[in-house]
Amino acid sequence: MSPAASGRMRARDLDRANASGVLDAAYAEGQLGADEYRDRTAEAEVAKTIADLDRLTSDLQLPSAVRDLVADAPTPTRNPLRRSGTTGRYPDHTRARDADRDTTRQLLDSARSDGQLTEEEHQTLSELAESARTLGDLGDLVDDLQRPDDALAAPRPPHSNRRPLVIRPPCRPRR
């Protein structure tokens, strides 16, 4: 089994710096609290393998600055610290950003003004949205609400321009 397949591929200083950059952006976007940011950053500085770094960043959304670069990139861009998803959206265990919490609060405000929620329900759900840690937590708060036509969509990972790799068996010469 190769080191890459077993998760034992050694991390470079560049890999540690990239992971720290993702953590910095996640903290700035509200995905991590101060204590967790400090702990993860300290772990990233001493990480020995790529798997160790991936474990520190795998539950985070790709920072908006990186998402913009990937979306605008004329050539495919690869971030070794993120797995590409096939569902078209982030998994429910992905950390929520402050912007995601704001979007949820806007949906709750709209639901309150439409009469879908009482004032007490609105207050309770808004407080829960403020303390939600994951996209799944936020989704659970608004799953049963009708959404206005102009509501923002759930956050999605950036679209990759890469074509799928197709491995074909070698051709045998005809006789």
mmCIF file of N, CA, C and O in Angstrom, residues 101-169:
data_model
loop_
_atom_site.group_PDB
_atom_site.id
_atom_site.type_symbol
_atom_site.label_atom_id
_atom_site.label_comp_id
_atom_site.label_asym_id
_atom_site.label_seq_id
_atom_site.Cartn_x
_atom_site.Cartn_y
_atom_site.Cartn_z
ATOM 1 N N ARG A 101 -25.361 31.711 8.859
ATOM 2 C CA ARG A 101 -26.253 32.026 9.983
ATOM 3 C C ARG A 101 -27.133 33.234 9.636
ATOM 4 O O ARG A 101 -28.325 33.251 9.951
ATOM 5 N N ASP A 102 -26.544 34.232 8.958
ATOM 6 C CA ASP A 102 -27.315 35.412 8.543
ATOM 7 C C ASP A 102 -28.417 35.018 7.560
ATOM 8 O O ASP A 102 -29.550 35.490 7.665
ATOM 9 N N THR A 103 -28.089 34.153 6.618
ATOM 10 C CA THR A 103 -29.077 33.688 5.643
ATOM 11 C C THR A 103 -30.223 32.961 6.345
ATOM 12 O O THR A 103 -31.402 33.173 6.024
ATOM 13 N N THR A 104 -29.879 32.139 7.324
ATOM 14 C CA THR A 104 -30.907 31.413 8.082
ATOM 15 C C THR A 104 -31.785 32.393 8.852
ATOM 16 O O THR A 104 -33.017 32.250 8.864
ATOM 17 N N ARG A 105 -31.169 33.399 9.475
ATOM 18 C CA ARG A 105 -31.958 34.395 10.205
ATOM 19 C C ARG A 105 -32.881 35.165 9.255
ATOM 20 O O ARG A 105 -34.017 35.486 9.615
ATOM 21 N N GLN A 106 -32.413 35.438 8.034
ATOM 22 C CA GLN A 106 -33.273 36.116 7.058
ATOM 23 C C GLN A 106 -34.471 35.244 6.698
ATOM 24 O O GLN A 106 -35.597 35.744 6.565
ATOM 25 N N LEU A 107 -34.238 33.937 6.542
ATOM 26 C CA LEU A 107 -35.350 33.026 6.265
ATOM 27 C C LEU A 107 -36.331 32.992 7.433
ATOM 28 O O LEU A 107 -37.551 32.966 7.234
ATOM 29 N N LEU A 108 -35.809 32.995 8.651
ATOM 30 C CA LEU A 108 -36.675 32.994 9.827
ATOM 31 C C LEU A 108 -37.470 34.295 9.916
ATOM 32 O O LEU A 108 -38.664 34.276 10.237
ATOM 33 N N ASP A 109 -36.819 35.424 9.614
ATOM 34 C CA ASP A 109 -37.513 36.717 9.621
ATOM 35 C C ASP A 109 -38.633 36.722 8.585
ATOM 36 O O ASP A 109 -39.745 37.189 8.855
ATOM 37 N N SER A 110 -38.346 36.192 7.408
ATOM 38 C CA SER A 110 -39.349 36.128 6.348
ATOM 39 C C SER A 110 -40.514 35.226 6.771
ATOM 40 O O SER A 110 -41.677 35.554 6.532
ATOM 41 N N ALA A 111 -40.181 34.106 7.388
ATOM 42 C CA ALA A 111 -41.230 33.183 7.846
ATOM 43 C C ALA A 111 -42.086 33.833 8.923
ATOM 44 O O ALA A 111 -43.303 33.618 8.982
ATOM 45 N N ARG A 112 -41.482 34.641 9.783
ATOM 46 C CA ARG A 112 -42.236 35.344 10.827
ATOM 47 C C ARG A 112 -43.176 36.354 10.187
ATOM 48 O O ARG A 112 -44.343 36.449 10.544
ATOM 49 N N SER A 113 -42.676 37.103 9.202
ATOM 50 C CA SER A 113 -43.530 38.117 8.569
ATOM 51 C C SER A 113 -44.640 37.488 7.728
ATOM 52 O O SER A 113 -45.686 38.093 7.541
ATOM 53 N N ASP A 114 -44.426 36.252 7.244
ATOM 54 C CA ASP A 114 -45.449 35.535 6.472
ATOM 55 C C ASP A 114 -46.467 34.827 7.355
ATOM 56 O O ASP A 114 -47.425 34.249 6.855
ATOM 57 N N GLY A 115 -46.219 34.815 8.655
ATOM 58 C CA GLY A 115 -47.136 34.139 9.563
ATOM 59 C C GLY A 115 -46.856 32.656 9.744
ATOM 60 O O GLY A 115 -47.674 31.941 10.318
ATOM 61 N N GLN A 116 -45.710 32.177 9.258
ATOM 62 C CA GLN A 116 -45.377 30.764 9.438
ATOM 63 C C GLN A 116 -44.905 30.472 10.858
ATOM 64 O O GLN A 116 -44.992 29.346 11.330
ATOM 65 N N LEU A 117 -44.372 31.487 11.535
ATOM 66 C CA LEU A 117 -43.839 31.333 12.885
ATOM 67 C C LEU A 117 -44.489 32.343 13.821
ATOM 68 O O LEU A 117 -44.779 33.478 13.419
ATOM 69 N N THR A 118 -44.692 31.921 15.063
ATOM 70 C CA THR A 118 -45.118 32.865 16.088
ATOM 71 C C THR A 118 -43.896 33.646 16.546
ATOM 72 O O THR A 118 -42.753 33.276 16.238
ATOM 73 N N GLU A 119 -44.117 34.703 17.302
ATOM 74 C CA GLU A 119 -42.993 35.504 17.810
ATOM 75 C C GLU A 119 -42.096 34.643 18.698
ATOM 76 O O GLU A 119 -40.871 34.726 18.624
ATOM 77 N N GLU A 120 -42.703 33.799 19.518
ATOM 78 C CA GLU A 120 -41.919 32.936 20.415
ATOM 79 C C GLU A 120 -41.079 31.924 19.623
ATOM 80 O O GLU A 120 -39.897 31.714 19.918
ATOM 81 N N GLU A 121 -41.685 31.306 18.596
ATOM 82 C CA GLU A 121 -40.939 30.367 17.754
ATOM 83 C C GLU A 121 -39.788 31.075 17.039
ATOM 84 O O GLU A 121 -38.672 30.558 16.967
ATOM 85 N N HIS A 122 -40.075 32.254 16.523
ATOM 86 C CA HIS A 122 -39.056 33.037 15.826
ATOM 87 C C HIS A 122 -37.889 33.354 16.751
ATOM 88 O O HIS A 122 -36.726 33.187 16.375
ATOM 89 N N GLN A 123 -38.193 33.779 17.963
ATOM 90 C CA GLN A 123 -37.148 34.116 18.927
ATOM 91 C C GLN A 123 -36.293 32.890 19.247
ATOM 92 O O GLN A 123 -35.062 32.948 19.240
ATOM 93 N N THR A 124 -36.945 31.764 19.513
ATOM 94 C CA THR A 124 -36.226 30.532 19.853
ATOM 95 C C THR A 124 -35.350 30.061 18.700
ATOM 96 O O THR A 124 -34.169 29.742 18.879
ATOM 97 N N LEU A 125 -35.914 30.014 17.492
ATOM 98 C CA LEU A 125 -35.155 29.554 16.329
ATOM 99 C C LEU A 125 -34.011 30.509 15.991
ATOM 100 O O LEU A 125 -32.931 30.071 15.573
ATOM 101 N N SER A 126 -34.213 31.806 16.175
ATOM 102 C CA SER A 126 -33.146 32.776 15.918
ATOM 103 C C SER A 126 -31.986 32.571 16.887
ATOM 104 O O SER A 126 -30.817 32.661 16.494
ATOM 105 N N GLU A 127 -32.291 32.288 18.143
ATOM 106 C CA GLU A 127 -31.239 32.017 19.123
ATOM 107 C C GLU A 127 -30.485 30.739 18.770
ATOM 108 O O GLU A 127 -29.260 30.674 18.897
ATOM 109 N N LEU A 128 -31.220 29.719 18.331
ATOM 110 C CA LEU A 128 -30.570 28.472 17.920
ATOM 111 C C LEU A 128 -29.695 28.694 16.690
ATOM 112 O O LEU A 128 -28.613 28.104 16.576
ATOM 113 N N ALA A 129 -30.144 29.539 15.766
ATOM 114 C CA ALA A 129 -29.349 29.834 14.563
ATOM 115 C C ALA A 129 -28.043 30.517 14.938
ATOM 116 O O ALA A 129 -26.991 30.246 14.344
ATOM 117 N N GLU A 130 -28.094 31.377 15.928
ATOM 118 C CA GLU A 130 -26.896 32.094 16.364
ATOM 119 C C GLU A 130 -25.829 31.140 16.896
ATOM 120 O O GLU A 130 -24.641 31.354 16.697
ATOM 121 N N SER A 131 -26.259 30.060 17.545
ATOM 122 C CA SER A 131 -25.304 29.126 18.138
ATOM 123 C C SER A 131 -25.067 27.873 17.294
ATOM 124 O O SER A 131 -24.307 27.001 17.703
ATOM 125 N N ALA A 132 -25.684 27.784 16.128
ATOM 126 C CA ALA A 132 -25.520 26.601 15.269
ATOM 127 C C ALA A 132 -24.079 26.489 14.793
ATOM 128 O O ALA A 132 -23.456 27.481 14.442
ATOM 129 N N ARG A 133 -23.571 25.259 14.785
ATOM 130 C CA ARG A 133 -22.181 25.040 14.373
ATOM 131 C C ARG A 133 -22.067 24.499 12.959
ATOM 132 O O ARG A 133 -21.064 24.717 12.300
ATOM 133 N N THR A 134 -23.063 23.742 12.501
ATOM 134 C CA THR A 134 -22.949 23.100 11.192
ATOM 135 C C THR A 134 -24.079 23.530 10.258
ATOM 136 O O THR A 134 -25.107 24.045 10.708
ATOM 137 N N LEU A 135 -23.883 23.254 8.967
ATOM 138 C CA LEU A 135 -24.933 23.539 7.989
ATOM 139 C C LEU A 135 -26.156 22.672 8.255
ATOM 140 O O LEU A 135 -27.291 23.095 8.034
ATOM 141 N N GLY A 136 -25.930 21.460 8.753
ATOM 142 C CA GLY A 136 -27.049 20.578 9.097
ATOM 143 C C GLY A 136 -27.887 21.162 10.224
ATOM 144 O O GLY A 136 -29.121 21.092 10.190
ATOM 145 N N ASP A 137 -27.222 21.746 11.236
ATOM 146 C CA ASP A 137 -27.948 22.384 12.338
ATOM 147 C C ASP A 137 -28.823 23.519 11.812
ATOM 148 O O ASP A 137 -29.984 23.656 12.211
ATOM 149 N N LEU A 138 -28.279 24.319 10.922
ATOM 150 C CA LEU A 138 -29.043 25.428 10.350
ATOM 151 C C LEU A 138 -30.185 24.906 9.475
ATOM 152 O O LEU A 138 -31.300 25.431 9.526
ATOM 153 N N GLY A 139 -29.913 23.881 8.694
ATOM 154 C CA GLY A 139 -30.943 23.313 7.828
ATOM 155 C C GLY A 139 -32.114 22.770 8.620
ATOM 156 O O GLY A 139 -33.280 22.920 8.222
ATOM 157 N N ASP A 140 -31.819 22.140 9.755
ATOM 158 C CA ASP A 140 -32.887 21.592 10.594
ATOM 159 C C ASP A 140 -33.831 22.688 11.092
ATOM 160 O O ASP A 140 -35.019 22.434 11.302
ATOM 161 N N LEU A 141 -33.316 23.891 11.277
ATOM 162 C CA LEU A 141 -34.136 24.991 11.791
ATOM 163 C C LEU A 141 -35.148 25.494 10.774
ATOM 164 O O LEU A 141 -36.193 26.033 11.156
ATOM 165 N N VAL A 142 -34.842 25.343 9.488
ATOM 166 C CA VAL A 142 -35.710 25.927 8.449
ATOM 167 C C VAL A 142 -36.283 24.890 7.479
ATOM 168 O O VAL A 142 -36.931 25.267 6.503
ATOM 169 N N ASP A 143 -36.067 23.609 7.757
ATOM 170 C CA ASP A 143 -36.544 22.564 6.837
ATOM 171 C C ASP A 143 -38.053 22.609 6.597
ATOM 172 O O ASP A 143 -38.506 22.302 5.493
ATOM 173 N N ASP A 144 -38.818 22.960 7.599
ATOM 174 C CA ASP A 144 -40.273 22.908 7.461
ATOM 175 C C ASP A 144 -40.883 24.237 7.030
ATOM 176 O O ASP A 144 -42.097 24.393 7.013
ATOM 177 N N LEU A 145 -40.055 25.194 6.649
ATOM 178 C CA LEU A 145 -40.552 26.510 6.252
ATOM 179 C C LEU A 145 -40.660 26.631 4.735
ATOM 180 O O LEU A 145 -39.835 26.102 4.003
ATOM 181 N N GLN A 146 -41.682 27.340 4.296
ATOM 182 C CA GLN A 146 -41.771 27.686 2.883
ATOM 183 C C GLN A 146 -40.781 28.819 2.647
ATOM 184 O O GLN A 146 -40.659 29.730 3.449
ATOM 185 N N ARG A 147 -40.092 28.746 1.529
ATOM 186 C CA ARG A 147 -39.078 29.753 1.241
ATOM 187 C C ARG A 147 -39.601 30.745 0.204
ATOM 188 O O ARG A 147 -40.260 30.356 -0.753
ATOM 189 N N PRO A 148 -39.257 32.025 0.387
ATOM 190 C CA PRO A 148 -39.637 33.000 -0.635
ATOM 191 C C PRO A 148 -38.880 32.722 -1.936
ATOM 192 O O PRO A 148 -37.825 32.098 -1.935
ATOM 193 N N ASP A 149 -39.426 33.197 -3.029
ATOM 194 C CA ASP A 149 -38.801 32.969 -4.341
ATOM 195 C C ASP A 149 -37.399 33.551 -4.427
ATOM 196 O O ASP A 149 -36.551 33.027 -5.142
ATOM 197 N N ASP A 150 -37.137 34.637 -3.683
ATOM 198 C CA ASP A 150 -35.826 35.286 -3.767
ATOM 199 C C ASP A 150 -34.862 34.826 -2.659
ATOM 200 O O ASP A 150 -33.836 35.446 -2.442
ATOM 201 N N ALA A 151 -35.168 33.715 -1.992
ATOM 202 C CA ALA A 151 -34.306 33.219 -0.913
ATOM 203 C C ALA A 151 -32.975 32.730 -1.475
ATOM 204 O O ALA A 151 -32.910 32.190 -2.580
ATOM 205 N N LEU A 152 -31.928 32.948 -0.691
ATOM 206 C CA LEU A 152 -30.597 32.487 -1.087
ATOM 207 C C LEU A 152 -30.527 30.972 -1.016
ATOM 208 O O LEU A 152 -31.112 30.351 -0.136
ATOM 209 N N ALA A 153 -29.791 30.392 -1.932
ATOM 210 C CA ALA A 153 -29.615 28.943 -1.957
ATOM 211 C C ALA A 153 -28.598 28.524 -0.904
ATOM 212 O O ALA A 153 -27.808 29.328 -0.433
ATOM 213 N N ALA A 154 -28.618 27.234 -0.578
ATOM 214 C CA ALA A 154 -27.639 26.685 0.366
ATOM 215 C C ALA A 154 -26.246 26.807 -0.228
ATOM 216 O O ALA A 154 -26.078 26.765 -1.459
ATOM 217 N N PRO A 155 -25.221 26.966 0.637
ATOM 218 C CA PRO A 155 -23.861 27.086 0.102
ATOM 219 C C PRO A 155 -23.445 25.832 -0.643
ATOM 220 O O PRO A 155 -23.787 24.726 -0.253
ATOM 221 N N ARG A 156 -22.733 26.019 -1.727
ATOM 222 C CA ARG A 156 -22.273 24.909 -2.557
ATOM 223 C C ARG A 156 -20.763 24.993 -2.729
ATOM 224 O O ARG A 156 -20.216 26.078 -2.828
ATOM 225 N N PRO A 157 -20.121 23.833 -2.831
ATOM 226 C CA PRO A 157 -18.691 23.850 -3.139
ATOM 227 C C PRO A 157 -18.473 24.428 -4.530
ATOM 228 O O PRO A 157 -19.376 24.400 -5.365
ATOM 229 N N PRO A 158 -17.289 24.961 -4.795
ATOM 230 C CA PRO A 158 -17.027 25.519 -6.125
ATOM 231 C C PRO A 158 -17.080 24.438 -7.185
ATOM 232 O O PRO A 158 -16.754 23.283 -6.930
ATOM 233 N N HIS A 159 -17.494 24.820 -8.372
ATOM 234 C CA HIS A 159 -17.566 23.900 -9.500
ATOM 235 C C HIS A 159 -16.169 23.676 -10.058
ATOM 236 O O HIS A 159 -15.419 24.622 -10.267
ATOM 237 N N SER A 160 -15.837 22.451 -10.297
ATOM 238 C CA SER A 160 -14.531 22.135 -10.856
ATOM 239 C C SER A 160 -14.638 22.061 -12.374
ATOM 240 O O SER A 160 -15.613 21.543 -12.921
ATOM 241 N N ASN A 161 -13.615 22.567 -13.048
ATOM 242 C CA ASN A 161 -13.573 22.501 -14.504
ATOM 243 C C ASN A 161 -12.853 21.252 -14.989
ATOM 244 O O ASN A 161 -12.682 21.062 -16.189
ATOM 245 N N ARG A 162 -12.415 20.433 -14.050
ATOM 246 C CA ARG A 162 -11.681 19.230 -14.422
ATOM 247 C C ARG A 162 -12.611 18.187 -15.026
ATOM 248 O O ARG A 162 -13.737 18.029 -14.593
ATOM 249 N N ARG A 163 -12.104 17.509 -15.996
ATOM 250 C CA ARG A 163 -12.850 16.400 -16.587
ATOM 251 C C ARG A 163 -12.564 15.149 -15.773
ATOM 252 O O ARG A 163 -11.482 15.001 -15.224
ATOM 253 N N PRO A 164 -13.531 14.230 -15.698
ATOM 254 C CA PRO A 164 -13.276 13.000 -14.957
ATOM 255 C C PRO A 164 -12.171 12.184 -15.625
ATOM 256 O O PRO A 164 -12.054 12.155 -16.855
ATOM 257 N N LEU A 165 -11.374 11.549 -14.813
ATOM 258 C CA LEU A 165 -10.293 10.720 -15.307
ATOM 259 C C LEU A 165 -10.859 9.373 -15.723
ATOM 260 O O LEU A 165 -11.521 8.701 -14.943
ATOM 261 N N VAL A 166 -10.636 9.010 -16.961
ATOM 262 C CA VAL A 166 -11.101 7.725 -17.466
ATOM 263 C C VAL A 166 -9.872 6.898 -17.804
ATOM 264 O O VAL A 166 -9.036 7.300 -18.603
ATOM 265 N N ILE A 167 -9.777 5.759 -17.166
ATOM 266 C CA ILE A 167 -8.645 4.873 -17.422
ATOM 267 C C ILE A 167 -9.164 3.721 -18.281
ATOM 268 O O ILE A 167 -10.069 2.999 -17.890
ATOM 269 N N ARG A 168 -8.577 3.616 -19.444
ATOM 270 C CA ARG A 168 -8.996 2.563 -20.369
ATOM 271 C C ARG A 168 -7.932 1.478 -20.396
ATOM 272 O O ARG A 168 -6.735 1.764 -20.301
ATOM 273 N N PRO A 169 -8.359 0.250 -20.552
ATOM 274 C CA PRO A 169 -7.368 -0.817 -20.655
ATOM 275 C C PRO A 169 -6.543 -0.639 -21.918
ATOM 276 O O PRO A 169 -7.005 -0.076 -22.909
#
